[in-house]
mmCIF file of C-alpha atoms in Angstrom:
data_model
loop_
_atom_site.group_PDB
_atom_site.id
_atom_site.type_symbol
_atom_site.label_atom_id
_atom_site.label_comp_id
_atom_site.label_asym_id
_atom_site.label_seq_id
_atom_site.Cartn_x
_atom_site.Cartn_y
_atom_site.Cartn_z
ATOM 1 C CA UNK A 275 93.581 16.966 5.679
ATOM 2 C CA UNK A 276 91.876 19.680 3.675
ATOM 3 C CA UNK A 277 93.189 17.982 0.523
ATOM 4 C CA UNK A 278 91.304 14.661 1.370
ATOM 5 C CA UNK A 279 87.984 16.567 1.611
ATOM 6 C CA UNK A 280 88.611 18.094 -1.892
ATOM 7 C CA UNK A 281 89.166 14.694 -3.390
ATOM 8 C CA UNK A 282 86.017 13.205 -2.010
ATOM 9 C CA UNK A 283 83.628 14.483 -4.652
ATOM 10 C CA UNK A 284 85.968 13.107 -7.349
ATOM 11 C CA UNK A 285 86.045 9.676 -5.742
ATOM 12 C CA UNK A 286 82.153 9.653 -5.343
ATOM 13 C CA UNK A 287 81.766 10.475 -9.207
ATOM 14 C CA UNK A 288 84.258 7.941 -10.380
ATOM 15 C CA UNK A 289 82.259 5.220 -8.332
ATOM 16 C CA UNK A 290 78.705 6.341 -9.132
ATOM 17 C CA UNK A 291 79.227 6.823 -12.772
ATOM 18 C CA UNK A 292 79.862 3.280 -13.781
ATOM 19 C CA UNK A 293 76.964 2.151 -11.514
ATOM 20 C CA UNK A 294 74.497 4.512 -13.077
ATOM 21 C CA UNK A 295 75.521 3.422 -16.549
ATOM 22 C CA UNK A 296 75.100 -0.143 -15.645
ATOM 23 C CA UNK A 297 71.583 0.268 -14.417
ATOM 24 C CA UNK A 298 70.391 2.132 -17.561
ATOM 25 C CA UNK A 299 71.854 -0.477 -19.680
ATOM 26 C CA UNK A 300 69.909 -3.183 -17.830
ATOM 27 C CA UNK A 301 66.659 -1.052 -18.263
ATOM 28 C CA UNK A 302 67.316 -0.696 -21.980
ATOM 29 C CA UNK A 303 67.865 -4.357 -22.408
ATOM 30 C CA UNK A 304 64.543 -5.214 -20.628
ATOM 31 C CA UNK A 305 62.604 -2.552 -22.761
ATOM 32 C CA UNK A 306 64.173 -4.297 -25.964
ATOM 33 C CA UNK A 307 62.937 -7.629 -24.759
ATOM 34 C CA UNK A 308 59.429 -6.523 -24.119
ATOM 35 C CA UNK A 309 59.081 -4.835 -27.397
ATOM 36 C CA UNK A 310 60.214 -7.987 -29.193
ATOM 37 C CA UNK A 311 57.735 -10.087 -27.236
ATOM 38 C CA UNK A 312 54.886 -7.493 -27.881
ATOM 39 C CA UNK A 313 55.684 -7.647 -31.623
ATOM 40 C CA UNK A 314 55.625 -11.550 -31.533
ATOM 41 C CA UNK A 315 52.244 -11.591 -29.629
ATOM 42 C CA UNK A 316 50.776 -9.110 -32.180
ATOM 43 C CA UNK A 317 52.144 -11.111 -35.088
ATOM 44 C CA UNK A 318 50.548 -14.195 -33.636
ATOM 45 C CA UNK A 319 47.029 -12.737 -32.611
ATOM 46 C CA UNK A 320 46.330 -10.375 -35.578
ATOM 47 C CA UNK A 321 45.317 -11.502 -39.233
ATOM 48 C CA UNK A 322 45.489 -9.578 -42.476
ATOM 49 C CA UNK A 323 42.539 -7.747 -43.939
ATOM 50 C CA UNK A 324 39.514 -9.891 -44.690
ATOM 51 C CA UNK A 325 40.952 -12.943 -42.714
ATOM 52 C CA UNK A 326 39.550 -14.260 -39.434
ATOM 53 C CA UNK A 327 41.360 -16.227 -36.757
ATOM 54 C CA UNK A 328 39.985 -19.686 -36.179
ATOM 55 C CA UNK A 329 42.219 -21.173 -33.302
ATOM 56 C CA UNK A 330 45.892 -21.162 -34.800
ATOM 57 C CA UNK A 331 45.145 -20.154 -38.292
ATOM 58 C CA UNK A 332 43.843 -17.088 -40.107
ATOM 59 C CA UNK A 333 41.138 -18.148 -42.464
ATOM 60 C CA UNK A 334 39.458 -16.676 -45.637
ATOM 61 C CA UNK A 335 35.665 -16.211 -45.253
ATOM 62 C CA UNK A 336 32.898 -18.119 -46.988
ATOM 63 C CA UNK A 337 31.191 -16.446 -50.010
ATOM 64 C CA UNK A 338 27.550 -15.441 -50.118
ATOM 65 C CA UNK A 339 25.183 -18.270 -50.256
ATOM 66 C CA UNK A 340 27.280 -20.621 -48.305
ATOM 67 C CA UNK A 341 28.021 -21.201 -44.609
ATOM 68 C CA UNK A 342 31.101 -22.729 -42.792
ATOM 69 C CA UNK A 343 31.198 -26.400 -41.973
ATOM 70 C CA UNK A 344 34.751 -26.547 -40.740
ATOM 71 C CA UNK A 345 37.876 -24.204 -40.211
ATOM 72 C CA UNK A 346 40.674 -23.865 -42.629
ATOM 73 C CA UNK A 347 43.924 -26.036 -41.931
ATOM 74 C CA UNK A 348 46.643 -23.374 -42.950
ATOM 75 C CA UNK A 349 47.188 -19.648 -42.596
ATOM 76 C CA UNK A 350 45.272 -17.860 -45.247
ATOM 77 C CA UNK A 351 43.475 -20.974 -46.272
ATOM 78 C CA UNK A 352 39.874 -21.434 -47.298
ATOM 79 C CA UNK A 353 37.524 -22.990 -44.690
ATOM 80 C CA UNK A 354 35.025 -25.803 -45.697
ATOM 81 C CA UNK A 355 31.959 -24.173 -46.869
ATOM 82 C CA UNK A 356 28.561 -25.750 -47.850
ATOM 83 C CA UNK A 357 25.465 -24.200 -49.636
ATOM 84 C CA UNK A 358 22.476 -22.635 -47.771
ATOM 85 C CA UNK A 359 19.134 -24.335 -48.287
ATOM 86 C CA UNK A 360 17.586 -22.746 -51.308
ATOM 87 C CA UNK A 361 14.417 -20.803 -50.539
ATOM 88 C CA UNK A 362 14.961 -21.364 -46.779
ATOM 89 C CA UNK A 363 18.105 -19.817 -45.822
ATOM 90 C CA UNK A 364 20.649 -17.168 -47.379
ATOM 91 C CA UNK A 365 23.775 -15.221 -46.593
ATOM 92 C CA UNK A 366 24.256 -12.043 -48.741
ATOM 93 C CA UNK A 367 27.923 -11.218 -47.944
ATOM 94 C CA UNK A 368 31.353 -12.821 -47.073
ATOM 95 C CA UNK A 369 31.247 -14.288 -43.468
ATOM 96 C CA UNK A 370 32.836 -16.567 -41.109
ATOM 97 C CA UNK A 371 29.597 -18.070 -39.434
ATOM 98 C CA UNK A 372 28.466 -21.689 -39.147
ATOM 99 C CA UNK A 373 24.922 -20.621 -39.846
ATOM 100 C CA UNK A 374 22.855 -19.157 -42.724
ATOM 101 C CA UNK A 375 20.366 -16.577 -42.074
ATOM 102 C CA UNK A 376 16.475 -17.412 -42.301
ATOM 103 C CA UNK A 377 14.584 -16.115 -45.238
ATOM 104 C CA UNK A 378 11.725 -13.525 -44.439
ATOM 105 C CA UNK A 379 8.150 -14.563 -44.505
ATOM 106 C CA UNK A 380 5.730 -12.166 -46.119
ATOM 107 C CA UNK A 381 2.777 -12.210 -43.787
ATOM 108 C CA UNK A 382 -0.570 -11.958 -45.872
ATOM 109 C CA UNK A 383 -2.485 -11.336 -42.535
ATOM 110 C CA UNK A 384 -0.430 -8.161 -42.276
ATOM 111 C CA UNK A 385 -1.204 -7.024 -45.929
ATOM 112 C CA UNK A 386 2.048 -8.204 -47.324
ATOM 113 C CA UNK A 387 2.925 -10.392 -50.285
ATOM 114 C CA UNK A 388 6.178 -11.622 -51.923
ATOM 115 C CA UNK A 389 7.814 -9.261 -54.529
ATOM 116 C CA UNK A 390 11.061 -11.216 -55.057
ATOM 117 C CA UNK A 391 11.574 -14.960 -53.612
ATOM 118 C CA UNK A 392 14.404 -15.694 -51.359
ATOM 119 C CA UNK A 393 17.500 -17.135 -52.876
ATOM 120 C CA UNK A 394 20.658 -18.391 -51.365
ATOM 121 C CA UNK A 395 22.365 -14.918 -51.770
ATOM 122 C CA UNK A 396 19.227 -12.702 -51.254
ATOM 123 C CA UNK A 397 16.573 -12.283 -48.602
ATOM 124 C CA UNK A 398 12.821 -12.365 -49.572
ATOM 125 C CA UNK A 399 11.616 -8.946 -50.677
ATOM 126 C CA UNK A 400 8.092 -8.156 -49.576
ATOM 127 C CA UNK A 401 5.563 -5.377 -50.610
ATOM 128 C CA UNK A 402 2.088 -4.483 -49.758
ATOM 129 C CA UNK A 403 -0.843 -6.274 -51.362
ATOM 130 C CA UNK A 404 -3.248 -4.130 -53.771
ATOM 131 C CA UNK A 405 -5.253 -1.717 -51.844
ATOM 132 C CA UNK A 406 -2.631 -1.661 -48.830
ATOM 133 C CA UNK A 407 0.114 0.697 -48.058
ATOM 134 C CA UNK A 408 2.974 1.179 -45.777
ATOM 135 C CA UNK A 409 4.750 4.509 -45.313
ATOM 136 C CA UNK A 410 7.858 3.352 -43.260
ATOM 137 C CA UNK A 411 11.143 2.256 -44.528
ATOM 138 C CA UNK A 412 11.310 -1.253 -42.649
ATOM 139 C CA UNK A 413 7.719 -2.211 -43.182
ATOM 140 C CA UNK A 414 6.249 -5.159 -41.229
ATOM 141 C CA UNK A 415 2.626 -4.352 -41.482
ATOM 142 C CA UNK A 416 0.619 -2.766 -44.347
ATOM 143 C CA UNK A 417 -2.628 -0.895 -43.600
ATOM 144 C CA UNK A 418 -5.776 -0.900 -45.813
ATOM 145 C CA UNK A 419 -6.226 2.103 -48.241
ATOM 146 C CA UNK A 420 -8.887 4.595 -47.071
ATOM 147 C CA UNK A 421 -12.125 4.666 -49.043
ATOM 148 C CA UNK A 422 -13.044 8.195 -50.105
ATOM 149 C CA UNK A 423 -16.677 9.422 -49.502
ATOM 150 C CA UNK A 424 -16.515 12.648 -51.414
ATOM 151 C CA UNK A 425 -13.812 12.032 -54.128
ATOM 152 C CA UNK A 426 -9.975 11.265 -54.394
ATOM 153 C CA UNK A 427 -7.331 13.742 -54.590
ATOM 154 C CA UNK A 428 -4.478 11.117 -54.912
ATOM 155 C CA UNK A 429 -4.836 7.372 -55.250
ATOM 156 C CA UNK A 430 -3.422 4.950 -52.688
ATOM 157 C CA UNK A 431 0.077 3.641 -53.586
ATOM 158 C CA UNK A 432 2.139 0.903 -51.834
ATOM 159 C CA UNK A 433 4.030 3.657 -49.912
ATOM 160 C CA UNK A 434 1.122 6.228 -49.256
ATOM 161 C CA UNK A 435 -2.592 6.223 -48.282
ATOM 162 C CA UNK A 436 -5.395 7.612 -50.405
ATOM 163 C CA UNK A 437 -5.862 11.507 -50.032
ATOM 164 C CA UNK A 438 -9.515 12.281 -49.973
ATOM 165 C CA UNK A 439 -11.678 15.355 -50.721
ATOM 166 C CA UNK A 440 -13.269 16.687 -47.620
ATOM 167 C CA UNK A 441 -17.067 16.856 -47.638
ATOM 168 C CA UNK A 442 -18.651 20.162 -47.204
ATOM 169 C CA UNK A 443 -20.888 21.047 -44.182
ATOM 170 C CA UNK A 444 -23.943 20.758 -46.368
ATOM 171 C CA UNK A 445 -22.996 17.270 -47.506
ATOM 172 C CA UNK A 446 -22.479 16.178 -43.902
ATOM 173 C CA UNK A 447 -25.957 17.622 -42.801
ATOM 174 C CA UNK A 448 -27.553 15.913 -45.825
ATOM 175 C CA UNK A 449 -25.907 12.526 -44.879
ATOM 176 C CA UNK A 450 -27.213 13.001 -41.226
ATOM 177 C CA UNK A 451 -30.637 13.909 -42.336
ATOM 178 C CA UNK A 452 -30.757 10.893 -44.733
ATOM 179 C CA UNK A 453 -29.679 8.588 -41.865
ATOM 180 C CA UNK A 454 -32.630 10.008 -39.827
ATOM 181 C CA UNK A 455 -35.076 9.751 -42.693
ATOM 182 C CA UNK A 456 -34.340 6.325 -43.923
ATOM 183 C CA UNK A 457 -35.577 4.278 -40.859
ATOM 184 C CA UNK A 458 -38.556 6.674 -40.377
ATOM 185 C CA UNK A 459 -39.426 6.108 -43.999
ATOM 186 C CA UNK A 460 -38.919 2.322 -43.756
ATOM 187 C CA UNK A 461 -41.185 2.310 -40.607
ATOM 188 C CA UNK A 462 -43.974 4.340 -42.293
ATOM 189 C CA UNK A 463 -43.862 2.093 -45.329
ATOM 190 C CA UNK A 464 -43.889 -1.224 -43.376
ATOM 191 C CA UNK A 465 -46.694 0.054 -41.026
ATOM 192 C CA UNK A 466 -48.808 1.157 -43.949
ATOM 193 C CA UNK A 467 -48.250 -2.095 -45.677
ATOM 194 C CA UNK A 468 -49.250 -4.121 -42.622
ATOM 195 C CA UNK A 469 -52.450 -2.091 -41.960
ATOM 196 C CA UNK A 470 -53.561 -2.608 -45.690
ATOM 197 C CA UNK A 471 -53.083 -6.201 -45.379
ATOM 198 C CA UNK A 472 -54.890 -6.245 -42.097
ATOM 199 C CA UNK A 473 -57.910 -4.310 -43.549
ATOM 200 C CA UNK A 474 -57.951 -6.766 -46.595
ATOM 201 C CA UNK A 475 -58.305 -9.784 -44.284
ATOM 202 C CA UNK A 476 -60.664 -7.987 -41.882
ATOM 203 C CA UNK A 477 -58.239 -8.590 -39.113
ATOM 204 C CA UNK A 478 -57.014 -6.173 -36.515
ATOM 205 C CA UNK A 479 -53.752 -6.952 -34.991
ATOM 206 C CA UNK A 480 -52.710 -6.326 -31.338
ATOM 207 C CA UNK A 481 -50.688 -3.262 -30.433
ATOM 208 C CA UNK A 482 -47.851 -5.662 -29.443
ATOM 209 C CA UNK A 483 -46.833 -5.967 -32.963
ATOM 210 C CA UNK A 484 -44.225 -3.049 -33.382
ATOM 211 C CA UNK A 485 -43.132 -1.702 -36.658
ATOM 212 C CA UNK A 486 -39.766 -3.073 -38.401
ATOM 213 C CA UNK A 487 -38.038 0.175 -38.033
ATOM 214 C CA UNK A 488 -38.573 0.145 -34.199
ATOM 215 C CA UNK A 489 -37.095 -3.330 -34.088
ATOM 216 C CA UNK A 490 -34.154 -2.476 -36.339
ATOM 217 C CA UNK A 491 -33.137 0.779 -34.874
ATOM 218 C CA UNK A 492 -34.280 1.188 -31.248
ATOM 219 C CA UNK A 493 -34.089 -2.296 -29.853
ATOM 220 C CA UNK A 494 -31.379 -4.926 -29.252
ATOM 221 C CA UNK A 495 -30.941 -7.181 -32.100
ATOM 222 C CA UNK A 496 -29.755 -10.914 -31.641
ATOM 223 C CA UNK A 497 -26.675 -10.954 -33.731
ATOM 224 C CA UNK A 498 -25.961 -14.696 -33.196
ATOM 225 C CA UNK A 499 -28.113 -15.833 -36.215
ATOM 226 C CA UNK A 500 -26.459 -13.108 -38.430
ATOM 227 C CA UNK A 501 -22.662 -13.782 -37.627
ATOM 228 C CA UNK A 502 -21.897 -16.024 -40.685
ATOM 229 C CA UNK A 503 -23.616 -13.367 -43.061
ATOM 230 C CA UNK A 504 -21.716 -10.552 -41.349
ATOM 231 C CA UNK A 505 -18.373 -12.319 -41.423
ATOM 232 C CA UNK A 506 -18.722 -13.066 -45.230
ATOM 233 C CA UNK A 507 -18.959 -9.268 -45.741
ATOM 234 C CA UNK A 508 -15.863 -8.391 -43.769
ATOM 235 C CA UNK A 509 -12.178 -8.853 -44.519
ATOM 236 C CA UNK A 510 -10.108 -10.718 -41.833
ATOM 237 C CA UNK A 511 -8.126 -7.665 -41.245
ATOM 238 C CA UNK A 512 -11.438 -5.546 -40.677
ATOM 239 C CA UNK A 513 -12.679 -8.341 -38.168
ATOM 240 C CA UNK A 514 -9.491 -8.395 -36.178
ATOM 241 C CA UNK A 515 -9.276 -4.545 -36.019
ATOM 242 C CA UNK A 516 -12.977 -4.426 -34.787
ATOM 243 C CA UNK A 517 -12.745 -7.103 -32.192
ATOM 244 C CA UNK A 518 -9.433 -5.696 -31.075
ATOM 245 C CA UNK A 519 -10.810 -2.206 -30.536
ATOM 246 C CA UNK A 520 -13.883 -3.583 -28.821
ATOM 247 C CA UNK A 521 -12.306 -5.413 -25.925
ATOM 248 C CA UNK A 522 -10.936 -8.787 -27.344
ATOM 249 C CA UNK A 523 -7.389 -9.682 -25.930
ATOM 250 C CA UNK A 524 -4.732 -10.353 -28.426
ATOM 251 C CA UNK A 525 -3.946 -13.687 -26.824
ATOM 252 C CA UNK A 526 -7.671 -14.857 -27.836
ATOM 253 C CA UNK A 527 -7.064 -13.590 -31.256
ATOM 254 C CA UNK A 528 -3.862 -15.544 -31.715
ATOM 255 C CA UNK A 529 -5.513 -18.660 -30.242
ATOM 256 C CA UNK A 530 -8.439 -18.460 -32.844
ATOM 257 C CA UNK A 531 -5.812 -17.899 -35.639
ATOM 258 C CA UNK A 532 -3.647 -20.862 -34.438
ATOM 259 C CA UNK A 533 -6.766 -23.187 -34.189
ATOM 260 C CA UNK A 534 -7.832 -22.365 -37.823
ATOM 261 C CA UNK A 535 -4.302 -21.645 -39.520
ATOM 262 C CA UNK A 536 -5.474 -22.013 -43.207
ATOM 263 C CA UNK A 537 -9.131 -21.029 -42.916
ATOM 264 C CA UNK A 538 -9.608 -17.233 -42.710
ATOM 265 C CA UNK A 539 -13.348 -17.583 -43.223
ATOM 266 C CA UNK A 540 -13.702 -19.780 -40.069
ATOM 267 C CA UNK A 541 -11.247 -17.279 -38.221
ATOM 268 C CA UNK A 542 -13.701 -14.481 -38.957
ATOM 269 C CA UNK A 543 -16.732 -16.304 -37.704
ATOM 270 C CA UNK A 544 -15.146 -17.448 -34.561
ATOM 271 C CA UNK A 545 -13.501 -13.949 -33.745
ATOM 272 C CA UNK A 546 -17.075 -12.339 -34.205
ATOM 273 C CA UNK A 547 -18.877 -15.129 -32.338
ATOM 274 C CA UNK A 548 -16.320 -14.910 -29.377
ATOM 275 C CA UNK A 549 -16.773 -11.131 -29.306
ATOM 276 C CA UNK A 550 -20.501 -11.226 -29.319
ATOM 277 C CA UNK A 551 -20.605 -13.829 -26.528
ATOM 278 C CA UNK A 552 -18.360 -11.641 -24.217
ATOM 279 C CA UNK A 553 -20.147 -8.441 -25.233
ATOM 280 C CA UNK A 554 -23.587 -9.638 -24.972
ATOM 281 C CA UNK A 555 -26.857 -8.910 -26.900
ATOM 282 C CA UNK A 556 -27.280 -5.314 -25.502
ATOM 283 C CA UNK A 557 -26.051 -2.707 -27.982
ATOM 284 C CA UNK A 558 -24.004 -5.253 -29.979
ATOM 285 C CA UNK A 559 -25.519 -4.250 -33.207
ATOM 286 C CA UNK A 560 -25.210 -0.620 -32.473
ATOM 287 C CA UNK A 561 -21.606 -1.018 -31.414
ATOM 288 C CA UNK A 562 -20.786 -2.872 -34.675
ATOM 289 C CA UNK A 563 -22.292 -0.391 -37.047
ATOM 290 C CA UNK A 564 -20.804 2.551 -35.120
ATOM 291 C CA UNK A 565 -17.407 0.968 -35.082
ATOM 292 C CA UNK A 566 -17.472 0.458 -38.810
ATOM 293 C CA UNK A 567 -18.640 3.915 -39.580
ATOM 294 C CA UNK A 568 -15.964 5.414 -37.263
ATOM 295 C CA UNK A 569 -13.276 3.280 -39.078
ATOM 296 C CA UNK A 570 -14.699 4.976 -42.331
ATOM 297 C CA UNK A 571 -16.194 1.705 -43.443
ATOM 298 C CA UNK A 572 -19.481 3.247 -44.476
ATOM 299 C CA UNK A 573 -20.185 1.003 -47.399
ATOM 300 C CA UNK A 574 -19.525 -2.262 -45.239
ATOM 301 C CA UNK A 575 -21.844 -0.747 -42.495
ATOM 302 C CA UNK A 576 -24.574 -0.321 -45.063
ATOM 303 C CA UNK A 577 -24.208 -3.822 -46.362
ATOM 304 C CA UNK A 578 -24.549 -5.280 -42.958
ATOM 305 C CA UNK A 579 -27.446 -3.098 -42.101
ATOM 306 C CA UNK A 580 -29.242 -4.351 -45.294
ATOM 307 C CA UNK A 581 -28.643 -8.021 -44.331
ATOM 308 C CA UNK A 582 -29.962 -7.580 -40.886
ATOM 309 C CA UNK A 583 -32.976 -5.539 -42.157
ATOM 310 C CA UNK A 584 -33.922 -8.129 -44.821
ATOM 311 C CA UNK A 585 -33.576 -10.891 -42.293
ATOM 312 C CA UNK A 586 -35.736 -9.303 -39.610
ATOM 313 C CA UNK A 587 -38.315 -8.055 -42.235
ATOM 314 C CA UNK A 588 -38.596 -11.706 -43.585
ATOM 315 C CA UNK A 589 -39.080 -13.020 -40.017
ATOM 316 C CA UNK A 590 -41.805 -10.435 -39.315
ATOM 317 C CA UNK A 591 -43.579 -11.111 -42.610
ATOM 318 C CA UNK A 592 -43.671 -14.736 -41.838
ATOM 319 C CA UNK A 593 -44.803 -14.113 -38.234
ATOM 320 C CA UNK A 594 -47.608 -11.921 -39.608
ATOM 321 C CA UNK A 595 -48.735 -14.377 -42.336
ATOM 322 C CA UNK A 596 -48.719 -17.189 -39.676
ATOM 323 C CA UNK A 597 -50.878 -14.950 -37.352
ATOM 324 C CA UNK A 598 -53.178 -14.370 -40.203
ATOM 325 C CA UNK A 599 -53.617 -17.913 -41.068
ATOM 326 C CA UNK A 600 -54.339 -18.734 -37.369
ATOM 327 C CA UNK A 601 -56.955 -16.077 -37.145
ATOM 328 C CA UNK A 602 -58.680 -17.186 -40.301
ATOM 329 C CA UNK A 603 -58.674 -20.777 -39.097
#
């Protein structure tokens, strides 16, 4: 009996060995089939370098300047490609797209102009117009160059603004003093001239007639009649910047531009007129002059002051003359 117990391990080993070997063989066969299937799938899905799968075939790309109109018909074949529209569209590299890319537009309202026209293989190249600059790599908007009051250190370039010399404190005080003395001197001059004319005609005017300087500098001026003259002195970019900083919404600016797409002169007039209507007469003239000086457009502010002053002076001289004629009559 003890001999049988000794033989049991040998019997179990002889039976289990072939079974284990058979299982391992089955697993190995399954792995081999999966590997073959994976290789077939990879071979079917991937394409060679530079090729692109279109349905069942691996196709070559279209060259720059063209777009695809139909897929290729054999592996490694060329698709049907047609030319992009000259001056309107382009492609600058090999591709598999059915569409060309739209050419860039250089917006003159943003201070840009065309440096190189768009071709079928190259996009439009823009640059800043003269007296404009842009100091970022992807420039979509150029800014006006600064006008220096006290001399230039470095001139404005397409990629950098003007560098100006700083005015000394004495120059600043002199400028402030000049700004104070000019209206006072103008007031005195016109008052003396008025009194001499009155004495010559033997007529004493009423105290209701104020000096021109008081009208010009200390009362609200009706800008409505001066809008066109002011608009003629300003660039469209200056007008847009002024109305934008003084309360006009961007939607209104775009609306006026859309209504007058090719007429920047009319755009300027309408922008200033709409701003004046929404602002009102009170402090409008003062707001305009202060805003221009704050933007360092001192020369422009002086021009507008001269225009308004001449108009108002002419009106008062005509009114004085009419009063004199009435009194003599």
